[in-house]
């Protein structure tokens, strides 16, 4: 991922928030919160994961396809993104 | 969707198979098959839907980004794909 | 699926609407609508599929677990639902 | 979540493994790994999340429905699970 430093920092911040949410689930389990409560937290993590995944896919598209330096790089970046989409959709 | 005629025919064939699967679920409900059986068929339709969605996304990427005629078209096709990915991931 | 006749009719009506949506996608492909438009329709079918799946799972829970006639039936209905949830979540 | 202590420990162990995977993604971002690599790790977390969610739903079904102490508790536990399934499927 050779994205700009700024994008990288943003992504790392998101991953850290995600880790915080996971720790929240750990604490909720320790505190024997209700299944319903645990599942609400899991749903919230799932949403955050999807948002993060969309952002990384968008990064791949911008960096390695739209702003590719050569036509060869662009085709390679595009094939990688297709592979990524296929894997995700399975 | 200005994809090649060949791609279009392939996609239409997939959508028709999907319709056939949906009709199978209708028949299974009429015949009062078990919930487990109905849900297996629903899971199979879900898989087919994801595969079809991946194929249309791939089409958007190839046609409107990788093989765009002008740089302006490419940027526009890319922004559309980003919008599509975000919507799908929500 | 031994649900009440009324539930069965409701489910069949939902499956028919789903088939109508799939036919809409077929027409959109024939009319060479944009990828974005096709993908919006696919997303809408995906939502309808999830709703239907949730309804069939709910039916299994109500009919074969909550309202099971014997304790043995209830345990069996519960194990089937667990199997269904596991398969769905894979 | 009043599940048995043993189940609770198992769930907490799974959540901790999940946290470890998230930390792996953080490290991969720091090390500027490729988008494809990051997305593979994200897909792996997504799988682990789904498995964990299925296990918590299964716990709700076993504890609060199948093994409910009174019929009133069972109906309440069942309605909660239906609510959970609907939310998850949205």
Short mmCIF file of C-alpha atoms in Angstrom, two decimals:
data_model
loop_
_atom_site.label_atom_id
_atom_site.label_comp_id
_atom_site.label_asym_id
_atom_site.label_seq_id
_atom_site.Cartn_x
_atom_site.Cartn_y
_atom_site.Cartn_z
CA UNK A 1 0.00 0.00 0.00
CA UNK A 2 1.96 2.98 -1.24
CA UNK A 3 -0.84 5.47 -0.55
CA UNK A 4 0.00 8.91 0.62
CA UNK A 5 1.15 9.28 4.21
CA UNK A 6 -2.04 11.13 5.04
CA UNK A 7 -4.26 8.27 3.86
CA UNK A 8 -2.10 5.82 5.77
CA UNK A 9 -2.50 7.76 9.00
CA UNK A 10 -6.27 7.91 8.51
CA UNK A 11 -6.47 4.17 7.91
CA UNK A 12 -4.33 3.38 10.95
CA UNK A 13 -6.59 5.63 13.07
CA UNK A 14 -9.61 3.66 11.83
CA UNK A 15 -7.97 0.34 12.62
CA UNK A 16 -7.17 1.57 16.13
CA UNK A 17 -10.80 2.60 16.68
CA UNK A 18 -11.78 -0.88 15.50
CA UNK A 19 -9.42 -2.38 18.06
CA UNK A 20 -11.05 -0.22 20.72
CA UNK A 21 -14.46 -1.57 19.72
CA UNK A 22 -13.18 -5.15 19.95
CA UNK A 23 -11.84 -4.40 23.44
CA UNK A 24 -15.32 -3.12 24.29
CA UNK A 25 -16.74 -6.52 23.30
CA UNK A 26 -14.14 -8.24 25.46
CA UNK A 27 -15.18 -6.09 28.44
CA UNK A 28 -18.87 -6.70 27.75
CA UNK A 29 -18.24 -10.46 27.78
CA UNK A 30 -16.23 -10.19 31.02
CA UNK A 31 -19.09 -8.18 32.57
CA UNK A 32 -21.58 -10.85 31.38
CA UNK A 33 -23.66 -8.39 29.40
CA UNK A 34 -26.70 -9.79 27.56
CA UNK A 35 -26.35 -11.62 24.24
CA UNK A 36 -28.41 -8.86 22.66
CA UNK A 37 -25.93 -6.25 23.86
CA UNK A 38 -22.91 -8.27 22.65
CA UNK A 39 -24.56 -8.77 19.27
CA UNK A 40 -25.27 -5.05 18.92
CA UNK A 41 -21.58 -4.38 19.51
CA UNK A 42 -20.62 -7.10 17.01
CA UNK A 43 -22.95 -5.52 14.42
CA UNK A 44 -21.27 -2.18 15.02
CA UNK A 45 -17.81 -3.71 14.46
CA UNK A 46 -19.09 -5.36 11.30
CA UNK A 47 -20.19 -1.95 10.00
CA UNK A 48 -16.81 -0.43 10.84
CA UNK A 49 -15.02 -3.33 9.09
CA UNK A 50 -17.06 -2.83 5.92
CA UNK A 51 -16.33 0.88 5.91
CA UNK A 52 -12.63 0.21 6.32
CA UNK A 53 -12.67 -2.40 3.55
CA UNK A 54 -14.44 0.04 1.21
CA UNK A 55 -11.79 2.65 2.01
CA UNK A 56 -8.90 0.29 1.24
CA UNK A 57 -10.57 -0.76 -2.05
CA UNK A 58 -11.03 2.91 -2.91
CA UNK A 59 -7.36 3.50 -2.14
CA UNK A 60 -6.35 0.68 -4.48
CA UNK A 61 -8.52 2.15 -7.24
CA UNK A 62 -7.26 5.73 -6.83
CA UNK A 63 -3.60 4.95 -6.29
CA UNK A 64 -2.98 1.96 -8.52
CA UNK A 65 -5.54 2.47 -11.27
CA UNK A 66 -6.67 6.10 -11.67
CA UNK A 67 -3.28 7.59 -10.79
CA UNK A 68 -1.09 4.77 -12.09
CA UNK A 69 2.15 6.06 -13.63
CA UNK A 70 2.19 3.85 -16.69
CA UNK A 71 -0.47 2.03 -18.68
CA UNK A 72 1.13 -1.29 -17.66
CA UNK A 73 0.88 -0.33 -13.98
CA UNK A 74 -2.75 0.66 -14.49
CA UNK A 75 -3.67 -2.68 -16.06
CA UNK A 76 -1.89 -4.55 -13.24
CA UNK A 77 -3.59 -2.43 -10.55
CA UNK A 78 -6.95 -3.04 -12.23
CA UNK A 79 -6.44 -6.82 -12.34
CA UNK A 80 -5.51 -6.77 -8.64
CA UNK A 81 -8.69 -4.86 -7.82
CA UNK A 82 -10.79 -7.34 -9.82
CA UNK A 83 -9.18 -10.19 -7.88
CA UNK A 84 -9.93 -8.32 -4.61
CA UNK A 85 -13.59 -7.72 -5.56
CA UNK A 86 -14.05 -11.39 -6.54
CA UNK A 87 -12.54 -12.62 -3.28
CA UNK A 88 -14.65 -10.22 -1.25
CA UNK A 89 -17.87 -11.21 -2.99
CA UNK A 90 -17.37 -14.95 -2.52
CA UNK B 1 -23.94 -0.45 -19.43
CA UNK B 2 -22.18 -0.18 -22.78
CA UNK B 3 -20.24 -3.43 -22.37
CA UNK B 4 -19.64 -5.58 -25.36
CA UNK B 5 -22.60 -7.56 -26.70
CA UNK B 6 -20.94 -10.78 -25.59
CA UNK B 7 -20.66 -9.64 -21.96
CA UNK B 8 -24.26 -8.47 -22.05
CA UNK B 9 -25.48 -11.87 -23.25
CA UNK B 10 -23.48 -13.61 -20.52
CA UNK B 11 -24.94 -11.35 -17.81
CA UNK B 12 -28.49 -11.84 -19.10
CA UNK B 13 -27.97 -15.62 -19.05
CA UNK B 14 -26.84 -15.37 -15.41
CA UNK B 15 -29.87 -13.27 -14.47
CA UNK B 16 -32.15 -15.86 -16.11
CA UNK B 17 -30.53 -18.67 -14.13
CA UNK B 18 -31.11 -16.57 -11.02
CA UNK B 19 -34.77 -16.22 -11.94
CA UNK B 20 -34.94 -20.01 -12.34
CA UNK B 21 -33.51 -20.43 -8.84
CA UNK B 22 -36.11 -18.02 -7.42
CA UNK B 23 -38.84 -20.04 -9.13
CA UNK B 24 -37.39 -23.13 -7.46
CA UNK B 25 -37.87 -21.43 -4.07
CA UNK B 26 -41.46 -20.57 -5.00
CA UNK B 27 -42.10 -24.24 -5.86
CA UNK B 28 -40.40 -25.41 -2.65
CA UNK B 29 -42.68 -23.11 -0.62
CA UNK B 30 -45.77 -24.35 -2.49
CA UNK B 31 -44.69 -27.96 -1.80
CA UNK B 32 -44.20 -27.07 1.88
CA UNK B 33 -40.56 -28.15 1.94
CA UNK B 34 -38.71 -27.78 5.25
CA UNK B 35 -37.35 -24.40 6.41
CA UNK B 36 -33.86 -25.89 6.23
CA UNK B 37 -34.37 -26.77 2.56
CA UNK B 38 -35.79 -23.30 1.74
CA UNK B 39 -32.86 -21.65 3.51
CA UNK B 40 -30.34 -23.77 1.60
CA UNK B 41 -31.93 -22.57 -1.63
CA UNK B 42 -31.90 -18.96 -0.39
CA UNK B 43 -28.18 -19.30 0.45
CA UNK B 44 -27.55 -20.58 -3.05
CA UNK B 45 -29.37 -17.57 -4.58
CA UNK B 46 -27.36 -15.27 -2.33
CA UNK B 47 -24.14 -16.78 -3.67
CA UNK B 48 -25.34 -16.36 -7.27
CA UNK B 49 -26.30 -12.73 -6.56
CA UNK B 50 -22.84 -11.94 -5.16
CA UNK B 51 -21.17 -13.51 -8.17
CA UNK B 52 -23.34 -11.47 -10.51
CA UNK B 53 -22.64 -8.27 -8.57
CA UNK B 54 -18.89 -8.92 -8.72
CA UNK B 55 -19.18 -9.43 -12.47
CA UNK B 56 -21.04 -6.15 -13.02
CA UNK B 57 -18.47 -4.29 -10.86
CA UNK B 58 -15.69 -5.89 -12.89
CA UNK B 59 -17.47 -4.77 -16.07
CA UNK B 60 -17.62 -1.19 -14.77
CA UNK B 61 -13.91 -1.28 -13.97
CA UNK B 62 -12.83 -2.75 -17.32
CA UNK B 63 -15.15 -0.77 -19.55
CA UNK B 64 -15.34 2.61 -17.86
CA UNK B 65 -11.97 2.82 -16.13
CA UNK B 66 -9.30 0.59 -17.67
CA UNK B 67 -10.55 1.03 -21.24
CA UNK B 68 -11.98 4.54 -20.92
CA UNK B 69 -11.46 6.60 -24.07
CA UNK B 70 -10.39 9.82 -22.43
CA UNK B 71 -8.79 10.69 -19.11
CA UNK B 72 -11.97 12.61 -18.16
CA UNK B 73 -14.10 9.50 -18.84
CA UNK B 74 -11.69 7.41 -16.76
CA UNK B 75 -11.93 9.72 -13.76
CA UNK B 76 -15.73 9.77 -14.03
CA UNK B 77 -15.90 5.96 -14.37
CA UNK B 78 -13.61 5.62 -11.36
CA UNK B 79 -15.73 7.94 -9.21
CA UNK B 80 -18.83 5.94 -10.16
CA UNK B 81 -17.12 2.70 -9.14
CA UNK B 82 -16.08 4.22 -5.81
CA UNK B 83 -19.68 5.28 -5.22
CA UNK B 84 -20.81 1.72 -6.10
CA UNK B 85 -18.30 0.11 -3.73
CA UNK B 86 -19.32 2.45 -0.88
CA UNK B 87 -23.02 1.74 -1.41
CA UNK B 88 -22.40 -2.01 -1.56
CA UNK B 89 -20.31 -2.02 1.61
CA UNK B 90 -22.85 -0.10 3.69
CA UNK C 1 -42.01 -25.84 6.22
CA UNK C 2 -45.22 -26.62 8.07
CA UNK C 3 -45.98 -22.97 8.88
CA UNK C 4 -49.52 -21.80 8.85
CA UNK C 5 -51.18 -21.29 5.48
CA UNK C 6 -51.22 -17.54 6.05
CA UNK C 7 -47.45 -17.38 6.57
CA UNK C 8 -46.93 -19.53 3.51
CA UNK C 9 -48.98 -17.21 1.33
CA UNK C 10 -47.06 -14.20 2.63
CA UNK C 11 -43.71 -15.85 1.87
CA UNK C 12 -44.81 -16.86 -1.62
CA UNK C 13 -45.94 -13.29 -2.28
CA UNK C 14 -42.47 -12.06 -1.22
CA UNK C 15 -40.72 -14.57 -3.49
CA UNK C 16 -42.89 -13.41 -6.41
CA UNK C 17 -41.96 -9.79 -5.79
CA UNK C 18 -38.33 -10.90 -5.74
CA UNK C 19 -38.85 -12.59 -9.12
CA UNK C 20 -40.35 -9.34 -10.41
CA UNK C 21 -37.23 -7.47 -9.27
CA UNK C 22 -34.98 -9.99 -11.06
CA UNK C 23 -37.02 -9.50 -14.22
CA UNK C 24 -36.45 -5.77 -13.81
CA UNK C 25 -32.69 -6.42 -13.84
CA UNK C 26 -33.06 -8.54 -16.97
CA UNK C 27 -34.93 -5.67 -18.69
CA UNK C 28 -32.35 -3.13 -17.50
CA UNK C 29 -29.56 -5.26 -19.01
CA UNK C 30 -31.49 -5.64 -22.29
CA UNK C 31 -31.99 -1.85 -22.37
CA UNK C 32 -28.25 -1.36 -21.74
CA UNK C 33 -28.79 0.73 -18.61
CA UNK C 34 -25.66 1.95 -16.81
CA UNK C 35 -23.65 -0.33 -14.52
CA UNK C 36 -24.53 1.99 -11.65
CA UNK C 37 -28.23 1.50 -12.33
CA UNK C 38 -27.87 -2.31 -12.59
CA UNK C 39 -25.90 -2.37 -9.34
CA UNK C 40 -28.54 -0.30 -7.54
CA UNK C 41 -31.13 -2.86 -8.60
CA UNK C 42 -28.87 -5.72 -7.50
CA UNK C 43 -28.44 -4.05 -4.10
CA UNK C 44 -32.20 -3.78 -3.80
CA UNK C 45 -32.62 -7.51 -4.57
CA UNK C 46 -29.94 -8.30 -2.00
CA UNK C 47 -31.91 -6.39 0.63
CA UNK C 48 -35.11 -8.21 -0.29
CA UNK C 49 -33.28 -11.58 -0.10
CA UNK C 50 -31.96 -10.82 3.39
CA UNK C 51 -35.42 -9.83 4.58
CA UNK C 52 -36.88 -13.05 3.21
CA UNK C 53 -34.13 -15.12 4.79
CA UNK C 54 -34.74 -13.44 8.16
CA UNK C 55 -38.45 -14.22 7.82
CA UNK C 56 -37.85 -17.91 7.08
CA UNK C 57 -35.43 -18.16 10.04
CA UNK C 58 -38.05 -16.49 12.24
CA UNK C 59 -40.62 -19.01 10.99
CA UNK C 60 -38.31 -21.90 11.90
CA UNK C 61 -37.83 -20.46 15.39
CA UNK C 62 -41.52 -19.81 16.03
CA UNK C 63 -42.92 -22.98 14.51
CA UNK C 64 -40.28 -25.57 15.32
CA UNK C 65 -38.80 -24.23 18.55
CA UNK C 66 -41.13 -21.87 20.43
CA UNK C 67 -44.30 -23.73 19.46
CA UNK C 68 -42.86 -27.24 19.17
CA UNK C 69 -45.29 -29.90 20.36
CA UNK C 70 -42.84 -31.99 22.35
CA UNK C 71 -39.52 -31.30 24.05
CA UNK C 72 -37.83 -33.69 21.59
CA UNK C 73 -39.24 -31.72 18.64
CA UNK C 74 -38.07 -28.49 20.23
CA UNK C 75 -34.49 -29.72 20.64
CA UNK C 76 -34.47 -30.99 17.05
CA UNK C 77 -35.92 -27.71 15.75
CA UNK C 78 -33.30 -25.79 17.73
CA UNK C 79 -30.42 -27.87 16.38
CA UNK C 80 -31.71 -27.30 12.84
CA UNK C 81 -31.81 -23.55 13.44
CA UNK C 82 -28.24 -23.59 14.81
CA UNK C 83 -27.13 -25.45 11.70
CA UNK C 84 -28.95 -22.85 9.55
CA UNK C 85 -27.34 -19.91 11.38
CA UNK C 86 -23.87 -21.46 11.05
CA UNK C 87 -24.32 -22.07 7.34
CA UNK C 88 -25.63 -18.56 6.78
CA UNK C 89 -22.76 -16.94 8.67
CA UNK C 90 -20.04 -18.81 6.78
CA UNK D 1 -24.99 -13.16 28.69
CA UNK D 2 -25.45 -15.68 31.47
CA UNK D 3 -23.87 -18.53 29.53
CA UNK D 4 -21.81 -21.06 31.37
CA UNK D 5 -18.34 -19.98 32.48
CA UNK D 6 -16.80 -22.35 29.96
CA UNK D 7 -18.64 -20.78 27.02
CA UNK D 8 -17.70 -17.35 28.28
CA UNK D 9 -14.01 -18.23 28.40
CA UNK D 10 -14.18 -19.65 24.87
CA UNK D 11 -15.85 -16.49 23.55
CA UNK D 12 -13.32 -14.23 25.28
CA UNK D 13 -10.49 -16.28 23.77
CA UNK D 14 -12.04 -15.78 20.31
CA UNK D 15 -12.40 -12.03 20.83
CA UNK D 16 -8.74 -11.85 21.86
CA UNK D 17 -7.66 -13.70 18.71
CA UNK D 18 -9.76 -11.20 16.77
CA UNK D 19 -7.93 -8.36 18.48
CA UNK D 20 -4.64 -9.98 17.53
CA UNK D 21 -5.76 -10.08 13.89
CA UNK D 22 -6.69 -6.39 14.01
CA UNK D 23 -3.24 -5.60 15.42
CA UNK D 24 -1.81 -7.56 12.46
CA UNK D 25 -3.67 -5.20 10.11
CA UNK D 26 -2.30 -2.20 12.01
CA UNK D 27 1.24 -3.56 11.60
CA UNK D 28 0.64 -4.30 7.91
CA UNK D 29 -0.48 -0.70 7.37
CA UNK D 30 2.55 0.64 9.26
CA UNK D 31 4.80 -1.56 7.11
CA UNK D 32 3.05 -0.25 3.97
CA UNK D 33 2.05 -3.70 2.78
CA UNK D 34 0.09 -3.89 -0.49
CA UNK D 35 -3.66 -3.15 -0.60
CA UNK D 36 -4.20 -6.76 -1.68
CA UNK D 37 -2.42 -8.02 1.44
CA UNK D 38 -4.38 -5.64 3.72
CA UNK D 39 -7.64 -6.72 2.10
CA UNK D 40 -6.80 -10.40 2.56
CA UNK D 41 -6.30 -9.73 6.26
CA UNK D 42 -9.55 -7.75 6.42
CA UNK D 43 -11.40 -10.67 4.75
CA UNK D 44 -9.94 -13.01 7.34
CA UNK D 45 -11.16 -10.76 10.20
CA UNK D 46 -14.58 -10.62 8.57
CA UNK D 47 -14.74 -14.42 8.58
CA UNK D 48 -13.71 -14.55 12.24
CA UNK D 49 -16.37 -11.92 13.11
CA UNK D 50 -19.11 -13.93 11.40
CA UNK D 51 -18.08 -17.07 13.22
CA UNK D 52 -18.13 -15.24 16.54
CA UNK D 53 -21.55 -13.73 15.78
CA UNK D 54 -22.94 -17.17 14.91
CA UNK D 55 -21.58 -18.51 18.19
CA UNK D 56 -23.20 -15.75 20.27
CA UNK D 57 -26.54 -16.28 18.44
CA UNK D 58 -26.23 -20.01 19.13
CA UNK D 59 -25.58 -19.21 22.79
CA UNK D 60 -28.72 -17.06 22.94
CA UNK D 61 -30.77 -19.89 21.42
CA UNK D 62 -29.40 -22.60 23.68
CA UNK D 63 -29.37 -20.64 26.92
CA UNK D 64 -32.43 -18.43 26.64
CA UNK D 65 -34.72 -20.51 24.43
CA UNK D 66 -33.94 -24.23 24.47
CA UNK D 67 -32.90 -24.29 28.14
CA UNK D 68 -35.14 -21.49 29.41
CA UNK D 69 -36.44 -22.15 32.89
CA UNK D 70 -40.02 -21.07 32.35
CA UNK D 71 -42.26 -20.82 29.30
CA UNK D 72 -42.39 -17.03 29.78
CA UNK D 73 -38.57 -16.85 29.73
CA UNK D 74 -38.51 -18.99 26.60
CA UNK D 75 -40.93 -16.72 24.73
CA UNK D 76 -38.93 -13.65 25.79
CA UNK D 77 -35.64 -15.28 24.78
CA UNK D 78 -37.19 -16.23 21.44
CA UNK D 79 -38.43 -12.70 20.73
CA UNK D 80 -34.97 -11.33 21.55
CA UNK D 81 -33.39 -13.78 19.10
CA UNK D 82 -35.88 -12.77 16.39
CA UNK D 83 -34.99 -9.13 16.99
CA UNK D 84 -31.30 -10.05 16.76
CA UNK D 85 -31.76 -11.98 13.50
CA UNK D 86 -33.73 -9.10 11.95
CA UNK D 87 -31.11 -6.54 12.93
CA UNK D 88 -28.31 -8.73 11.61
CA UNK D 89 -30.04 -9.31 8.29
CA UNK D 90 -30.75 -5.64 7.60
#
